[in-house]
Amino acid sequence: MAETVRPIHPLTTDEAWEFTASRASATTFFFDFDGVLSPVTDDPDASQPVPEVLGVLERLADAVARVAIVSARPVSFLRSRFSSLDNVDLHGLYGLEVWHDGQVVTEPAALDYVPAMAALADQARTELPADILVEYKRLSVAVHYRTAPDHGPTVERWAHEQAERLGLRTQRGRMVVELKPPVDQDKGMVITESVRNAGCAWYFGDDMSDIKAFDALRAREAVDPAFFGMAVAVANPETGAEVSSAADLTLESPDAVAAFLTEGLRRF
Ligand SMILES: [Mg+2]
């Protein structure tokens, strides 16, 4: 096969798909979950992928080397939404968990924090206003103020106090602040590790933590001129501008992501 020259950013969608199809066997597609494959919901437990997503990810996994979901959700949650997809890899809790060979593998350094997180979730439910939703995720605690945006500053302040007290890290997101173990792991590190031997990778994200993944694609391009990385933002009124301005391309919604992939798959 003739070597295709890597397109230069900014580039057209056509150029990106053409290049990707030319090296499909060396390509990985990464997706965030919330806001990318699923609309963001008031109740995080109610989120479901848009209907077309399961079929399109299955076809994509047949067409390229690898498809992976990289989310702040636990692997157990992602499994509950994608149990029919055998060939899609799952990275949960920003990469602290990974689904591998039929089981959840947890970053050992994070396991020490399991008891502290359970206690912290109870404390959040006691101390924060009743309309704040506390999501306990075993290795982290996410505090959502989507249904009570006025409490945002209170929640942020509380989270920073607890982070300082317990030696945790915070990650801000769309109407949420999350307390995580002080373990060096984020979406950028997952992508850096995962694309080490890839020739091409796409990442679809909508939130602040996804910008680190975009940066990892750029960093890989900088050290390997043959590597092509495509950063795709999914628009939203909360973090849209900041994430979009870091991306090569912006899509309007999770439904638009499914339609975009369906169209792109015609090239393979
Ligand atoms: Mg998201």
GROMACS .gro file of C-alpha atoms and ligand atoms in nm:
model
  269
    1MET     CA    1   0.000   0.000   0.000
    2ALA     CA    2   0.135   0.343  -0.092
    3GLU     CA    3   0.223   0.557   0.208
    4THR     CA    4  -0.027   0.837   0.251
    5VAL     CA    5   0.115   1.166   0.370
    6ARG     CA    6  -0.030   1.276   0.702
    7PRO     CA    7  -0.264   1.572   0.661
    8ILE     CA    8  -0.175   1.896   0.836
    9HIS     CA    9  -0.409   2.064   1.088
   10PRO     CA   10  -0.639   2.242   1.026
   11LEU     CA   11  -0.781   1.994   0.782
   12THR     CA   12  -1.107   1.894   0.626
   13THR     CA   13  -1.318   1.609   0.756
   14ASP     CA   14  -1.271   1.439   0.419
   15GLU     CA   15  -0.893   1.447   0.454
   16ALA     CA   16  -0.914   1.307   0.806
   17TRP     CA   17  -1.138   1.015   0.708
   18GLU     CA   18  -0.937   0.941   0.394
   19PHE     CA   19  -0.612   0.919   0.589
   20THR     CA   20  -0.773   0.715   0.867
   21ALA     CA   21  -0.919   0.462   0.623
   22SER     CA   22  -0.575   0.428   0.462
   23ARG     CA   23  -0.429   0.305   0.790
   24ALA     CA   24  -0.730   0.151   0.958
   25SER     CA   25  -0.530  -0.141   1.095
   26ALA     CA   26  -0.313   0.102   1.296
   27THR     CA   27  -0.599   0.323   1.414
   28THR     CA   28  -0.767   0.357   1.754
   29PHE     CA   29  -1.091   0.546   1.826
   30PHE     CA   30  -1.138   0.674   2.183
   31PHE     CA   31  -1.464   0.806   2.324
   32ASP     CA   32  -1.564   0.977   2.643
   33PHE     CA   33  -1.911   0.859   2.757
   34ASP     CA   34  -2.118   1.138   2.915
   35GLY     CA   35  -2.201   1.414   2.670
   36VAL     CA   36  -2.038   1.223   2.381
   37LEU     CA   37  -2.210   0.885   2.343
   38SER     CA   38  -2.494   0.975   2.581
   39PRO     CA   39  -2.677   1.300   2.652
   40VAL     CA   40  -2.596   1.440   2.998
   41THR     CA   41  -2.886   1.376   3.237
   42ASP     CA   42  -2.982   1.524   3.575
   43ASP     CA   43  -2.955   1.179   3.730
   44PRO     CA   44  -2.622   1.020   3.628
   45ASP     CA   45  -2.767   0.671   3.685
   46ALA     CA   46  -3.027   0.737   3.413
   47SER     CA   47  -2.777   0.799   3.131
   48GLN     CA   48  -2.803   0.575   2.827
   49PRO     CA   49  -2.608   0.580   2.499
   50VAL     CA   50  -2.806   0.720   2.207
   51PRO     CA   51  -2.973   0.433   2.017
   52GLU     CA   52  -2.742   0.431   1.712
   53VAL     CA   53  -2.423   0.421   1.920
   54LEU     CA   54  -2.406   0.048   1.998
   55GLY     CA   55  -2.434  -0.057   1.635
   56VAL     CA   56  -2.193   0.204   1.506
   57LEU     CA   57  -1.926   0.123   1.768
   58GLU     CA   58  -1.951  -0.245   1.680
   59ARG     CA   59  -1.897  -0.171   1.311
   60LEU     CA   60  -1.614   0.068   1.392
   61ALA     CA   61  -1.444  -0.199   1.606
   62ASP     CA   62  -1.455  -0.432   1.303
   63ALA     CA   63  -1.305  -0.163   1.078
   64VAL     CA   64  -1.013  -0.032   1.285
   65ALA     CA   65  -0.751  -0.178   1.522
   66ARG     CA   66  -0.918  -0.075   1.845
   67VAL     CA   67  -1.213   0.113   1.994
   68ALA     CA   68  -1.203   0.225   2.358
   69ILE     CA   69  -1.424   0.420   2.596
   70VAL     CA   70  -1.234   0.641   2.842
   71SER     CA   71  -1.468   0.774   3.108
   72ALA     CA   72  -1.493   0.911   3.461
   73ARG     CA   73  -1.753   0.638   3.523
   74PRO     CA   74  -1.660   0.311   3.691
   75VAL     CA   75  -1.602   0.015   3.461
   76SER     CA   76  -1.904  -0.156   3.622
   77PHE     CA   77  -2.127   0.125   3.492
   78LEU     CA   78  -1.973   0.117   3.142
   79ARG     CA   79  -2.018  -0.261   3.131
   80SER     CA   80  -2.385  -0.217   3.213
   81ARG     CA   81  -2.427   0.010   2.910
   82PHE     CA   82  -2.201  -0.171   2.661
   83SER     CA   83  -2.230  -0.537   2.761
   84SER     CA   84  -2.311  -0.636   2.402
   85LEU     CA   85  -1.981  -0.498   2.269
   86ASP     CA   86  -1.711  -0.764   2.309
   87ASN     CA   87  -1.448  -0.574   2.113
   88VAL     CA   88  -1.463  -0.235   2.282
   89ASP     CA   89  -1.210  -0.167   2.559
   90LEU     CA   90  -1.328   0.012   2.874
   91HIS     CA   91  -1.118   0.251   3.082
   92GLY     CA   92  -1.308   0.366   3.392
   93LEU     CA   93  -1.245   0.635   3.656
   94TYR     CA   94  -1.007   0.827   3.427
   95GLY     CA   95  -0.804   0.510   3.376
   96LEU     CA   96  -0.777   0.395   3.739
   97GLU     CA   97  -0.979   0.092   3.626
   98VAL     CA   98  -0.958  -0.103   3.303
   99TRP     CA   99  -1.167  -0.396   3.179
  100HIS     CA  100  -0.919  -0.658   3.068
  101ASP     CA  101  -0.966  -1.029   2.990
  102GLY     CA  102  -1.307  -1.039   3.152
  103GLN     CA  103  -1.223  -0.861   3.475
  104VAL     CA  104  -1.172  -0.516   3.624
  105VAL     CA  105  -0.807  -0.434   3.686
  106THR     CA  106  -0.759  -0.150   3.935
  107GLU     CA  107  -0.455   0.072   3.969
  108PRO     CA  108  -0.303  -0.067   4.294
  109ALA     CA  109  -0.207   0.273   4.437
  110ALA     CA  110  -0.573   0.379   4.426
  111LEU     CA  111  -0.705   0.081   4.625
  112ASP     CA  112  -0.578   0.231   4.952
  113TYR     CA  113  -0.841   0.504   4.911
  114VAL     CA  114  -1.150   0.283   4.893
  115PRO     CA  115  -1.242   0.315   5.265
  116ALA     CA  116  -1.182   0.692   5.264
  117MET     CA  117  -1.408   0.739   4.961
  118ALA     CA  118  -1.699   0.550   5.115
  119ALA     CA  119  -1.676   0.768   5.426
  120LEU     CA  120  -1.642   1.081   5.213
  121ALA     CA  121  -1.959   0.999   5.018
  122ASP     CA  122  -2.151   0.962   5.347
  123GLN     CA  123  -2.006   1.290   5.470
  124ALA     CA  124  -2.107   1.469   5.149
  125ARG     CA  125  -2.467   1.347   5.186
  126THR     CA  126  -2.476   1.473   5.544
  127GLU     CA  127  -2.303   1.808   5.500
  128LEU     CA  128  -2.415   1.932   5.157
  129PRO     CA  129  -2.763   2.065   5.069
  130ALA     CA  130  -3.024   1.796   5.005
  131ASP     CA  131  -3.060   1.877   4.633
  132ILE     CA  132  -2.692   1.800   4.567
  133LEU     CA  133  -2.643   1.458   4.411
  134VAL     CA  134  -2.354   1.252   4.552
  135GLU     CA  135  -2.222   0.980   4.323
  136TYR     CA  136  -2.005   0.722   4.503
  137LYS     CA  137  -1.775   0.545   4.256
  138ARG     CA  138  -1.563   0.321   4.484
  139LEU     CA  139  -1.234   0.501   4.405
  140SER     CA  140  -1.378   0.849   4.380
  141VAL     CA  141  -1.674   1.066   4.478
  142ALA     CA  142  -1.846   1.299   4.231
  143VAL     CA  143  -2.067   1.578   4.365
  144HIS     CA  144  -2.319   1.701   4.108
  145TYR     CA  145  -2.493   2.039   4.128
  146ARG     CA  146  -2.671   2.023   3.789
  147THR     CA  147  -3.013   2.038   3.953
  148ALA     CA  148  -2.904   2.313   4.194
  149PRO     CA  149  -2.652   2.533   4.008
  150ASP     CA  150  -2.672   2.804   4.276
  151HIS     CA  151  -2.494   2.567   4.512
  152GLY     CA  152  -2.196   2.539   4.274
  153PRO     CA  153  -1.964   2.763   4.478
  154THR     CA  154  -2.060   2.586   4.804
  155VAL     CA  155  -1.990   2.247   4.651
  156GLU     CA  156  -1.657   2.358   4.504
  157ARG     CA  157  -1.547   2.504   4.837
  158TRP     CA  158  -1.648   2.191   5.027
  159ALA     CA  159  -1.465   1.970   4.776
  160HIS     CA  160  -1.144   2.171   4.802
  161GLU     CA  161  -1.154   2.157   5.182
  162GLN     CA  162  -1.195   1.779   5.176
  163ALA     CA  163  -0.921   1.741   4.915
  164GLU     CA  164  -0.685   1.933   5.138
  165ARG     CA  165  -0.787   1.743   5.451
  166LEU     CA  166  -0.754   1.395   5.294
  167GLY     CA  167  -0.477   1.459   5.044
  168LEU     CA  168  -0.704   1.401   4.742
  169ARG     CA  169  -0.722   1.566   4.400
  170THR     CA  170  -1.018   1.744   4.248
  171GLN     CA  171  -1.138   1.730   3.889
  172ARG     CA  172  -1.395   1.985   3.773
  173GLY     CA  173  -1.646   1.894   3.507
  174ARG     CA  174  -1.985   1.992   3.372
  175MET     CA  175  -2.181   2.090   3.687
  176VAL     CA  176  -1.976   1.844   3.890
  177VAL     CA  177  -1.665   1.834   4.101
  178GLU     CA  178  -1.498   1.505   4.169
  179LEU     CA  179  -1.262   1.397   4.447
  180LYS     CA  180  -1.001   1.143   4.333
  181PRO     CA  181  -0.703   0.963   4.485
  182PRO     CA  182  -0.371   1.147   4.442
  183VAL     CA  183  -0.259   0.889   4.188
  184ASP     CA  184  -0.103   1.009   3.865
  185GLN     CA  185  -0.368   0.896   3.620
  186ASP     CA  186  -0.585   1.101   3.387
  187LYS     CA  187  -0.731   1.070   3.040
  188GLY     CA  188  -0.417   1.223   2.890
  189MET     CA  189  -0.204   0.948   3.043
  190VAL     CA  190  -0.442   0.677   2.920
  191ILE     CA  191  -0.413   0.812   2.565
  192THR     CA  192  -0.036   0.864   2.582
  193GLU     CA  193   0.010   0.500   2.686
  194SER     CA  194  -0.248   0.365   2.442
  195VAL     CA  195  -0.119   0.537   2.126
  196ARG     CA  196   0.245   0.442   2.177
  197ASN     CA  197   0.225   0.196   1.887
  198ALA     CA  198  -0.065   0.347   1.694
  199GLY     CA  199  -0.035   0.525   1.359
  200CYS     CA  200  -0.360   0.716   1.395
  201ALA     CA  201  -0.603   0.795   1.676
  202TRP     CA  202  -0.924   0.990   1.724
  203TYR     CA  203  -1.057   1.115   2.056
  204PHE     CA  204  -1.412   1.242   2.112
  205GLY     CA  205  -1.476   1.447   2.429
  206ASP     CA  206  -1.693   1.722   2.572
  207ASP     CA  207  -1.544   1.819   2.908
  208MET     CA  208  -1.239   1.975   3.072
  209SER     CA  209  -1.075   1.639   3.149
  210ASP     CA  210  -1.091   1.552   2.777
  211ILE     CA  211  -0.859   1.840   2.686
  212LYS     CA  212  -0.576   1.637   2.841
  213ALA     CA  213  -0.656   1.360   2.593
  214PHE     CA  214  -0.649   1.609   2.303
  215ASP     CA  215  -0.310   1.730   2.429
  216ALA     CA  216  -0.180   1.372   2.436
  217LEU     CA  217  -0.263   1.334   2.065
  218ARG     CA  218  -0.081   1.658   1.986
  219ALA     CA  219   0.220   1.551   2.190
  220ARG     CA  220   0.236   1.221   2.003
  221GLU     CA  221   0.223   1.404   1.669
  222ALA     CA  222   0.506   1.629   1.782
  223VAL     CA  223   0.740   1.336   1.847
  224ASP     CA  224   0.624   1.113   1.560
  225PRO     CA  225   0.563   1.294   1.230
  226ALA     CA  226   0.394   0.983   1.088
  227PHE     CA  227   0.127   0.976   1.362
  228PHE     CA  228  -0.207   1.145   1.297
  229GLY     CA  229  -0.434   1.251   1.584
  230MET     CA  230  -0.784   1.390   1.547
  231ALA     CA  231  -0.944   1.572   1.842
  232VAL     CA  232  -1.323   1.598   1.819
  233ALA     CA  233  -1.529   1.810   2.059
  234VAL     CA  234  -1.899   1.761   2.127
  235ALA     CA  235  -2.070   2.094   2.179
  236ASN     CA  236  -2.258   2.188   2.495
  237PRO     CA  237  -2.352   2.516   2.662
  238GLU     CA  238  -2.140   2.446   2.972
  239THR     CA  239  -1.783   2.378   2.856
  240GLY     CA  240  -1.839   2.396   2.481
  241ALA     CA  241  -1.621   2.690   2.388
  242GLU     CA  242  -1.318   2.582   2.586
  243VAL     CA  243  -1.324   2.223   2.463
  244SER     CA  244  -1.413   2.321   2.104
  245SER     CA  245  -1.127   2.564   2.076
  246ALA     CA  246  -0.886   2.281   2.168
  247ALA     CA  247  -1.033   2.045   1.905
  248ASP     CA  248  -0.994   1.995   1.529
  249LEU     CA  249  -1.364   1.956   1.478
  250THR     CA  250  -1.683   2.011   1.679
  251LEU     CA  251  -2.000   1.801   1.654
  252GLU     CA  252  -2.335   1.919   1.787
  253SER     CA  253  -2.455   1.632   2.005
  254PRO     CA  254  -2.421   1.259   2.082
  255ASP     CA  255  -2.668   1.193   1.799
  256ALA     CA  256  -2.441   1.388   1.566
  257VAL     CA  257  -2.145   1.173   1.680
  258ALA     CA  258  -2.332   0.856   1.579
  259ALA     CA  259  -2.431   1.008   1.242
  260PHE     CA  260  -2.074   1.132   1.181
  261LEU     CA  261  -1.928   0.784   1.243
  262THR     CA  262  -2.192   0.619   1.026
  263GLU     CA  263  -2.098   0.851   0.742
  264GLY     CA  264  -1.723   0.805   0.800
  265LEU     CA  265  -1.751   0.427   0.800
  266ARG     CA  266  -1.853   0.440   0.434
  267ARG     CA  267  -1.486   0.510   0.358
  268PHE     CA  268  -1.367   0.176   0.490
  269MG      MG  269  -1.809   1.387   2.913
   0.00000   0.00000   0.00000
